[in-house]
PDB file of C-alpha atoms in Angstrom:
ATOM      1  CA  UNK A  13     -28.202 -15.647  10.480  1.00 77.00           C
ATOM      2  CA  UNK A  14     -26.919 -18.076   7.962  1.00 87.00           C
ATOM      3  CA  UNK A  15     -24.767 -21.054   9.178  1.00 92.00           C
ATOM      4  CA  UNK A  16     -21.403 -22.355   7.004  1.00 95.00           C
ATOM      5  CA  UNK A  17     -19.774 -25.595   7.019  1.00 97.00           C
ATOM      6  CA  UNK A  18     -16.539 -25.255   6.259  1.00 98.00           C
ATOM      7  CA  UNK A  19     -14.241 -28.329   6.144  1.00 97.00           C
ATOM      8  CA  UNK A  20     -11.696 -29.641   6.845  1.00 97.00           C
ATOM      9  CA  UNK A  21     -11.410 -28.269  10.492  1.00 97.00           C
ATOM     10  CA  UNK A  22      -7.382 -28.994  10.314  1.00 97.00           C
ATOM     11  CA  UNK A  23      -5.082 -30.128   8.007  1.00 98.00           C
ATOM     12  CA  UNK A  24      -1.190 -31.315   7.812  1.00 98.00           C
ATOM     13  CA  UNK A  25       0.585 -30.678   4.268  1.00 98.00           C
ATOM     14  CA  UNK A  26       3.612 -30.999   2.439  1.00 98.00           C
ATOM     15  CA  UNK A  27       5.411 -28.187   0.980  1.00 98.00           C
ATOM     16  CA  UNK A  28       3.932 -28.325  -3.146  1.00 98.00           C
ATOM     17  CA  UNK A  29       1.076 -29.918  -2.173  1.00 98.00           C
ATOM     18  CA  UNK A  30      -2.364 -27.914  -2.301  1.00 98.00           C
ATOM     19  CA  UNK A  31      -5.209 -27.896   0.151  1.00 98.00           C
ATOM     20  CA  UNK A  32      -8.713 -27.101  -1.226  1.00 98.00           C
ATOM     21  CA  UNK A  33     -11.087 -25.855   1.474  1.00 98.00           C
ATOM     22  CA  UNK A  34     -15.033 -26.138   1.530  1.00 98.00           C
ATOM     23  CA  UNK A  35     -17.817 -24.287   2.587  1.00 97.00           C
ATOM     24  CA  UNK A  36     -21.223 -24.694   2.347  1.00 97.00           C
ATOM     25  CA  UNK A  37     -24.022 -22.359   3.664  1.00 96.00           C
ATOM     26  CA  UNK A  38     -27.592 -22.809   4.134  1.00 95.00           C
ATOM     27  CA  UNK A  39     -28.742 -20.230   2.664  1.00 91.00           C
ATOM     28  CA  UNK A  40     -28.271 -18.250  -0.821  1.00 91.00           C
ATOM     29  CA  UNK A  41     -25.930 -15.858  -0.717  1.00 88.00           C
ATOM     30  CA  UNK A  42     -24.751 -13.172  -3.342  1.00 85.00           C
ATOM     31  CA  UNK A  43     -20.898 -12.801  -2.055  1.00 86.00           C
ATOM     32  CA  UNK A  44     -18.896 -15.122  -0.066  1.00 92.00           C
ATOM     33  CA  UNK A  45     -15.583 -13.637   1.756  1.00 93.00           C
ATOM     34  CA  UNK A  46     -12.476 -15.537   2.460  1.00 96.00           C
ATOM     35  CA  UNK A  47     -10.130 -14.981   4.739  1.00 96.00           C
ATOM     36  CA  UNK A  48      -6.512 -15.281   5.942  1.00 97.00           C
ATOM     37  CA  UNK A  49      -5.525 -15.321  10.171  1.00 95.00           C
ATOM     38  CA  UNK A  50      -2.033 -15.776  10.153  1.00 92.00           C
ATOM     39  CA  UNK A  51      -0.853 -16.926  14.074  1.00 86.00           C
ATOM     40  CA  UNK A  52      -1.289 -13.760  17.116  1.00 83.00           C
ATOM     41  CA  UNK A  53      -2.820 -12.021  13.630  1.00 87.00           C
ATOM     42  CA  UNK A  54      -5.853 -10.959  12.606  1.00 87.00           C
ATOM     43  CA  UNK A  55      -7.882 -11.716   9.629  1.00 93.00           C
ATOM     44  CA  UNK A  56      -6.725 -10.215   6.149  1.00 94.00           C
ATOM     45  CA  UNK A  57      -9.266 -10.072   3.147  1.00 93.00           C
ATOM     46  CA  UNK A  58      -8.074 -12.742   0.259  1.00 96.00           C
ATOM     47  CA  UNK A  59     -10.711 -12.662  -1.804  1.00 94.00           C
ATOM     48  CA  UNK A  60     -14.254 -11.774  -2.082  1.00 91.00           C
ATOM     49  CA  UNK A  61     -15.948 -15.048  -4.786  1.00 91.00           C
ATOM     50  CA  UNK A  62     -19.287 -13.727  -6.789  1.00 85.00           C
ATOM     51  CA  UNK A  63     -21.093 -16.286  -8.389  1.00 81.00           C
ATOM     52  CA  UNK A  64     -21.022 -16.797 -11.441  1.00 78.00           C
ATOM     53  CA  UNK A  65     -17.867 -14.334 -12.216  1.00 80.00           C
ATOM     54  CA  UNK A  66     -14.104 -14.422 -11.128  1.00 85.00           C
ATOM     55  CA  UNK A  67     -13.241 -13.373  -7.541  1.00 91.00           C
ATOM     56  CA  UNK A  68     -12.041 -10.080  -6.565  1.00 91.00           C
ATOM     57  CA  UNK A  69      -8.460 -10.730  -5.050  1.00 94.00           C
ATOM     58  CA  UNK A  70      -7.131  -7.844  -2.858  1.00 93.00           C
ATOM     59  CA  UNK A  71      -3.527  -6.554  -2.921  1.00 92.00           C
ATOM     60  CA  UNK A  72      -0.966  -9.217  -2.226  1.00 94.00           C
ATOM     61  CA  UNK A  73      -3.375 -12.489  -3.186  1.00 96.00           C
ATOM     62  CA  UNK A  74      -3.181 -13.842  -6.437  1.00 96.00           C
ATOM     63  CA  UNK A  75      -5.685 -16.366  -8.303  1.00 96.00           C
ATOM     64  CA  UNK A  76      -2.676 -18.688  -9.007  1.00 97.00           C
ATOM     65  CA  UNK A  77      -1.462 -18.928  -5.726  1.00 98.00           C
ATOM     66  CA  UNK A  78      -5.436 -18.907  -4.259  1.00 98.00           C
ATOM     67  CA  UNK A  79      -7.842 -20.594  -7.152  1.00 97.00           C
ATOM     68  CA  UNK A  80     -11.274 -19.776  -5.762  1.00 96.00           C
ATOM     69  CA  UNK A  81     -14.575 -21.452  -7.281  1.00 94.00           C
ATOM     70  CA  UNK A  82     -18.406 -20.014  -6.430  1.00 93.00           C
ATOM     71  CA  UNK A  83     -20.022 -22.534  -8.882  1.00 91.00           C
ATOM     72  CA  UNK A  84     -23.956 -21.437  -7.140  1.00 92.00           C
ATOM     73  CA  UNK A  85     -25.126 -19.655  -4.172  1.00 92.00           C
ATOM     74  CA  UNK A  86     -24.506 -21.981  -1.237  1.00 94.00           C
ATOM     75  CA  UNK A  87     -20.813 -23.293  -2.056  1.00 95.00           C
ATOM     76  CA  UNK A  88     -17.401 -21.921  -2.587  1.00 96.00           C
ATOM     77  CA  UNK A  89     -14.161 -23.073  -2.852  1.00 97.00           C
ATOM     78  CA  UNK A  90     -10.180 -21.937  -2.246  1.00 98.00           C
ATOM     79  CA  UNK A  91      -7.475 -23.491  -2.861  1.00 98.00           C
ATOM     80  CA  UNK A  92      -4.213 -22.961  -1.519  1.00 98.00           C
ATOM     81  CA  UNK A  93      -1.498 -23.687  -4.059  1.00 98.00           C
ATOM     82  CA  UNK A  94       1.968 -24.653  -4.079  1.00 98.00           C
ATOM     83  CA  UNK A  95       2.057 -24.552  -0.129  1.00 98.00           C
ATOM     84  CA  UNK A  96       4.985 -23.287   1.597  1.00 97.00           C
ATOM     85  CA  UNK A  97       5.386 -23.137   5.416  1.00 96.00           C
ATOM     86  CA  UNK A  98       4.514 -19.553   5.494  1.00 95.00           C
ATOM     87  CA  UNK A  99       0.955 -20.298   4.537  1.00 97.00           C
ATOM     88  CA  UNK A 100       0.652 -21.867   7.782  1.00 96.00           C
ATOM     89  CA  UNK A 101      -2.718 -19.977   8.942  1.00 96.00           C
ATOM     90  CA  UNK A 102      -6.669 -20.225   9.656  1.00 96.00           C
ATOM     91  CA  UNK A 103      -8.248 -20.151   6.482  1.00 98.00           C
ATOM     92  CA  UNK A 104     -12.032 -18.707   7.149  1.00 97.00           C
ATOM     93  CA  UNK A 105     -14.824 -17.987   5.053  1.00 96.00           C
ATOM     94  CA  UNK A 106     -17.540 -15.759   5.682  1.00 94.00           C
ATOM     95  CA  UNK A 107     -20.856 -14.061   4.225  1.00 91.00           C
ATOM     96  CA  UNK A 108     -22.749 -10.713   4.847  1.00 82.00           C
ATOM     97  CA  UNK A 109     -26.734 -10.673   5.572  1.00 69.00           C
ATOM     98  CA  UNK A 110     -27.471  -7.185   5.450  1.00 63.00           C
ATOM     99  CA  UNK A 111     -28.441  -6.032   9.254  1.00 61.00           C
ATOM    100  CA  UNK A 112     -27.408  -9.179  10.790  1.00 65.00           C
ATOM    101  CA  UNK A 113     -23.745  -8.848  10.274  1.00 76.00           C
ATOM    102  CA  UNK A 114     -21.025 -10.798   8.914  1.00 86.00           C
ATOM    103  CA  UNK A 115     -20.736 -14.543   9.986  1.00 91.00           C
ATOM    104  CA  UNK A 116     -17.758 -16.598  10.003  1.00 94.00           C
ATOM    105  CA  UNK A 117     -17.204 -20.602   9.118  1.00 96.00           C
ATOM    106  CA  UNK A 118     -15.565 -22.390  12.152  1.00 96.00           C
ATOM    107  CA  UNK A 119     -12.534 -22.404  10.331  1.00 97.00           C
ATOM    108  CA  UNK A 120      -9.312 -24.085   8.331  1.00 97.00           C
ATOM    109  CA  UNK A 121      -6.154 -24.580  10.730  1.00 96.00           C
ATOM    110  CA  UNK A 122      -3.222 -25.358   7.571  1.00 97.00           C
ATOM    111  CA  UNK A 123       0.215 -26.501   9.015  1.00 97.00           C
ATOM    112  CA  UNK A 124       2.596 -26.861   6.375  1.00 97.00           C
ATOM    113  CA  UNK A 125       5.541 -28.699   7.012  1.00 97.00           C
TER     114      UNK A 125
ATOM    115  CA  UNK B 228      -2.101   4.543   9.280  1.00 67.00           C
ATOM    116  CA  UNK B 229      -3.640   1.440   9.300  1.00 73.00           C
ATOM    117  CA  UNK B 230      -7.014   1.314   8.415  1.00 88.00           C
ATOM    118  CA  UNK B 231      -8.757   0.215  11.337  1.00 93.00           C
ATOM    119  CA  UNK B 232      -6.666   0.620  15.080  1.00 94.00           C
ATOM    120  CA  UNK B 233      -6.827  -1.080  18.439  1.00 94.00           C
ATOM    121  CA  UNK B 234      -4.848  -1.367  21.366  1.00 90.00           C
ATOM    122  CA  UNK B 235      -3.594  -5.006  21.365  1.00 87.00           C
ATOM    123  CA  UNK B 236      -3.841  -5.169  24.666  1.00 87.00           C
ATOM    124  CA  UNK B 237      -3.857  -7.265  26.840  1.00 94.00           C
ATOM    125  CA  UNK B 238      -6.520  -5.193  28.966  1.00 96.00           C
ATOM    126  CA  UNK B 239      -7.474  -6.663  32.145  1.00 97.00           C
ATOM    127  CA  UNK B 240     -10.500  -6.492  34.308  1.00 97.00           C
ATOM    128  CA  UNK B 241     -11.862  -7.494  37.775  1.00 97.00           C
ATOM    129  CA  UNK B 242     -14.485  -9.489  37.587  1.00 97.00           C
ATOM    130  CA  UNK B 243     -17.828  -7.629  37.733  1.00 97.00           C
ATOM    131  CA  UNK B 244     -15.913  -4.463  36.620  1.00 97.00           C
ATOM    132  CA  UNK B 245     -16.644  -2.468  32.878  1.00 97.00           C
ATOM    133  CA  UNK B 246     -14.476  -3.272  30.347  1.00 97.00           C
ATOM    134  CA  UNK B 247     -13.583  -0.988  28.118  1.00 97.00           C
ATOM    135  CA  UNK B 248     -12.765  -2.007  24.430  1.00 97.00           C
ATOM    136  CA  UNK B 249     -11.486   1.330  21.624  1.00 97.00           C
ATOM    137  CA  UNK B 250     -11.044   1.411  17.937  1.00 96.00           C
ATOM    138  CA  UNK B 251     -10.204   4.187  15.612  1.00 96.00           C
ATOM    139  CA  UNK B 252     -10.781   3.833  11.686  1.00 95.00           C
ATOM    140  CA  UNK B 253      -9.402   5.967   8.845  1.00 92.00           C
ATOM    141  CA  UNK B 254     -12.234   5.710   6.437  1.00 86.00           C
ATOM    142  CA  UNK B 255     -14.709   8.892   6.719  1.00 85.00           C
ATOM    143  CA  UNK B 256     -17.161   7.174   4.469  1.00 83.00           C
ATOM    144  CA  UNK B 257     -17.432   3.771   6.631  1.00 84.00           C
ATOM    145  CA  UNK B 258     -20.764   3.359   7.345  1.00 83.00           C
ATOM    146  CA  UNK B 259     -20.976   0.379   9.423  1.00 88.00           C
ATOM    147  CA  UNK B 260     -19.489  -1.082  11.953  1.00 92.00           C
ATOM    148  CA  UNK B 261     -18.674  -4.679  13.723  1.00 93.00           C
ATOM    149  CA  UNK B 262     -17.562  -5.988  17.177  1.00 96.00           C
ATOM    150  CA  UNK B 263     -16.750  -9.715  16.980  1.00 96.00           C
ATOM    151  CA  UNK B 264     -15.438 -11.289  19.831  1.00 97.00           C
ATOM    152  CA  UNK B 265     -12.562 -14.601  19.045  1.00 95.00           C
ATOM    153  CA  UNK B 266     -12.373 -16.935  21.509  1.00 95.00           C
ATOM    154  CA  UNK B 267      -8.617 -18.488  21.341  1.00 91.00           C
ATOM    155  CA  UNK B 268      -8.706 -21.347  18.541  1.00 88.00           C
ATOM    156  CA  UNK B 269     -12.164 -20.495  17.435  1.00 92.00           C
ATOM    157  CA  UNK B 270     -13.588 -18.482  14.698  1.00 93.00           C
ATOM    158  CA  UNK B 271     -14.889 -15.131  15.553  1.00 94.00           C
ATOM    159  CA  UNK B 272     -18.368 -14.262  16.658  1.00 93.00           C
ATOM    160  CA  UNK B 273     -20.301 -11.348  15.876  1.00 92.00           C
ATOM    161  CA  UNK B 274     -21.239  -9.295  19.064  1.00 93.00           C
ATOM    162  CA  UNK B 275     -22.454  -6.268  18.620  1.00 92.00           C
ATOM    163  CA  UNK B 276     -23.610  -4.000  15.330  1.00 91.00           C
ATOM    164  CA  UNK B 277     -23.823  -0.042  14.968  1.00 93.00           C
ATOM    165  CA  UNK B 278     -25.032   1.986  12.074  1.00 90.00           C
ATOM    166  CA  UNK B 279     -25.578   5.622  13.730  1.00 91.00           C
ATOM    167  CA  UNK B 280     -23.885   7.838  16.162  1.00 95.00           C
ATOM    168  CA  UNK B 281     -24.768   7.184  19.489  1.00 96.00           C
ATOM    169  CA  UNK B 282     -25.043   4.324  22.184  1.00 96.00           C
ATOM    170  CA  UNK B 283     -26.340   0.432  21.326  1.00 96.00           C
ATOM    171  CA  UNK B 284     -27.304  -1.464  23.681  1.00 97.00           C
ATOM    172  CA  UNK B 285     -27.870  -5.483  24.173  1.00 95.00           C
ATOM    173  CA  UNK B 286     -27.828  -6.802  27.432  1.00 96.00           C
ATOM    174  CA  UNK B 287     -24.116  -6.030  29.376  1.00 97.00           C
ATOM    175  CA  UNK B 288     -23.104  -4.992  26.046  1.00 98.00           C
ATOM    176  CA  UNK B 289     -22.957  -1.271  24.932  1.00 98.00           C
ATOM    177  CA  UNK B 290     -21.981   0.054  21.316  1.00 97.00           C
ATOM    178  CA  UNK B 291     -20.337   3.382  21.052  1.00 97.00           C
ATOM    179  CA  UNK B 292     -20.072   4.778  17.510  1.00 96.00           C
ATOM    180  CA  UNK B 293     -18.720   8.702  16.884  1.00 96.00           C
ATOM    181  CA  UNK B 294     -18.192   9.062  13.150  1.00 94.00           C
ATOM    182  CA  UNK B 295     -17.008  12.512  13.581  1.00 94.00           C
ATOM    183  CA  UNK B 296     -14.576  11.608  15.766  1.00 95.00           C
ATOM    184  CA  UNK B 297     -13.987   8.233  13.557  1.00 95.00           C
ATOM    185  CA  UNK B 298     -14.364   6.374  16.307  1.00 95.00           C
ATOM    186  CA  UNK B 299     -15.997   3.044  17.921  1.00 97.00           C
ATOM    187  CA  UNK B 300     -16.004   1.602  21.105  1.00 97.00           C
ATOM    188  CA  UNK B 301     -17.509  -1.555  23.276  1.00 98.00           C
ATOM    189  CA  UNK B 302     -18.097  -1.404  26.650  1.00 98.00           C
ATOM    190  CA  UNK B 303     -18.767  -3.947  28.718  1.00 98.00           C
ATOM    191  CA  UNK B 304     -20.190  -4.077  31.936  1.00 98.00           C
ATOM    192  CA  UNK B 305     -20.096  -6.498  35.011  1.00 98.00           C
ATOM    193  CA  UNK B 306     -17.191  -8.543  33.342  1.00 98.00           C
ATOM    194  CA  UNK B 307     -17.026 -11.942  33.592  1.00 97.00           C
ATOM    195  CA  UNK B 308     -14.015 -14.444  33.383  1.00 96.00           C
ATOM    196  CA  UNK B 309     -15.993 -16.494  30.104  1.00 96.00           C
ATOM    197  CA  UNK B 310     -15.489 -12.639  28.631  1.00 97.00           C
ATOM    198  CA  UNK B 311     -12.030 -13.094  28.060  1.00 97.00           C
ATOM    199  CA  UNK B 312     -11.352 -13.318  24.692  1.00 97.00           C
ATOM    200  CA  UNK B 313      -9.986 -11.322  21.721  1.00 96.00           C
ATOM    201  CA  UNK B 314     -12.228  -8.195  20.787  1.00 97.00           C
ATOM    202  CA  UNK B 315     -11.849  -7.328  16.901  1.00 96.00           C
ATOM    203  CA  UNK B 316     -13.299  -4.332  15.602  1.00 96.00           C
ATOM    204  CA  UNK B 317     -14.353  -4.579  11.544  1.00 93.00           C
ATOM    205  CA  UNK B 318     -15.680  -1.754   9.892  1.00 91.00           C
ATOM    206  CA  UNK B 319     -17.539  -1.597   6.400  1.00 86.00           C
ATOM    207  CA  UNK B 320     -17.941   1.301   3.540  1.00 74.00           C
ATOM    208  CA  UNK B 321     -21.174   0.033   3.027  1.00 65.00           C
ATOM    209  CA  UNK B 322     -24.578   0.558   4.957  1.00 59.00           C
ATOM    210  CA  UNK B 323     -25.176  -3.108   5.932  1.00 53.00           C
ATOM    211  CA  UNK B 324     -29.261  -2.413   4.776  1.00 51.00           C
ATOM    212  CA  UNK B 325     -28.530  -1.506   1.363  1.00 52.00           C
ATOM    213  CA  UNK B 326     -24.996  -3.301   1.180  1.00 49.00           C
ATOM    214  CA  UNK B 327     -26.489  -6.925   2.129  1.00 51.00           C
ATOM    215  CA  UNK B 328     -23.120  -8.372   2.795  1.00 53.00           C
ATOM    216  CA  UNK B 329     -21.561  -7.083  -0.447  1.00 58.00           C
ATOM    217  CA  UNK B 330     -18.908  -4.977   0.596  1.00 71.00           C
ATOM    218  CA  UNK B 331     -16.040  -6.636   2.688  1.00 79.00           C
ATOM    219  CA  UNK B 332     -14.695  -5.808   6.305  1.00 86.00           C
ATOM    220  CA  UNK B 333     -11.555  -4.563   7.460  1.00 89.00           C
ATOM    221  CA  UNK B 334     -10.953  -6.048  10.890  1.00 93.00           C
ATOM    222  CA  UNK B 335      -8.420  -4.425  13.464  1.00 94.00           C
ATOM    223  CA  UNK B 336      -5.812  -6.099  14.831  1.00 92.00           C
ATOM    224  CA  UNK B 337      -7.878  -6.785  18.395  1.00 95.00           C
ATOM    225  CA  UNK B 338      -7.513  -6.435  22.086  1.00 96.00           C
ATOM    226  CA  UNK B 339      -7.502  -9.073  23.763  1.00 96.00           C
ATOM    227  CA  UNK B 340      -9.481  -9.028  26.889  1.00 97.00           C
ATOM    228  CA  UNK B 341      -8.400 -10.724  30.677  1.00 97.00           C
ATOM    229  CA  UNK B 342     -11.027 -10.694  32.919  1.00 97.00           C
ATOM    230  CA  UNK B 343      -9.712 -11.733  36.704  1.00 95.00           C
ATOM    231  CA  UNK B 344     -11.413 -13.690  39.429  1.00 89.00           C
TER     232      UNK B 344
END
């Protein structure tokens, strides 16, 4: 199964401020998922980022408050925007390989403060 | 309803007993299904995969999948203390073949699992 990078592990940001998280996977992939695990939560869908073409944001995420980038197979990019405590979460980002499941980065742990 | 349901738990085991893990989804035309298991602080970490009704079964792990019933299960047997985690269940419209990670998962809310010494 593929294997992500995703950095930075953990972060500390003022409310305003933005926080752009990486991730990088070894192999081409068509669709890259990003995801949201607020604390004793689990995940919730942001986005799914299509190269090439704007992401699909689900209900309650919008591009201005989550800028994503998929500028070529391997790499993606979100953004969190304008941060306010309650975007205190793990950030994750994931891709699909047919019969070998979903697989997950290790993971963005935002504090806002 | 909420799309995918578990029992948050927490469900807890002796050690070397069968743990029994449940998840109901609302979706008729979900066509595959996920058991990840999230160790505290970590991301989580694909267990288990089922496609068709019937039993799956990879080493103390066994896949349960009744789509008539809507319904998905992991059991597993001769529970260990490292088991103790936080079991999600993530289902998918898609068939994973023909899907090839293009359609997204809807996770459950998870059970989290206490296996006891």
């Amino acid at each position: 199964s593929a294997v992500i990078s995703q950095k930075p592990s953990r972060d500390i940001c003022q409310r305003g401020t933005s926080l752009t998280i990486q991730c990088q996977v070894d192999s081409q992939v068509t669709m890259m998922f990003w995801y949201r695990q607020q604390p004793g939560q689990s995940l919730t869908l942001i986005a799914t980022a299509n190269q090439g073409s704007e992401a699909t944001y689900e209900s309650g995420f919008v591009i201005d408050k989550f800028p994503i980038s998929r500028p070529n197979l391997t790499f993606s990019t979100l953004t969190v925007s304008n941060l306010s405590p309650e975007d205190s979460s793990i950030y994750l980002c994931s891709v699909g390989q047919g019969d070998s499941g979903y697989t997950f980065g290790s993971g963005t742990r935002l504090t806002v403060v | 309803q909420k799309e995918v349901e578990q029992n948050s738990g927490p469900l807890s085991v002796p050690e070397g007993a069968i743990a029994s893990l449940n998840c109901t989804y609302s979706d008729r035309v979900s066509q595959s299904f996920f058991w990840y298991r999230q160790y505290s602080g970590k991301s989580p970490e694909l267990i288990m995969s089922i496609y068709s009704n019937g039993d799956k079964e990879d080493g103390r792990f066994t896949a349960q999948l009744n789509k008539a019933s809507q319904y998905v299960s992991l059991l597993i047997r001769d529970s260990q203390p490292s088991d103790s985690a936080t079991y999600l269940c993530a289902v998918n419209r898609g068939p994973a073949i023909l899907t090839g990670g293009g359609n997204k998962l809807t996770f459950g809310t998870g059970t989290q699992l206490k296996v006891e010494l």
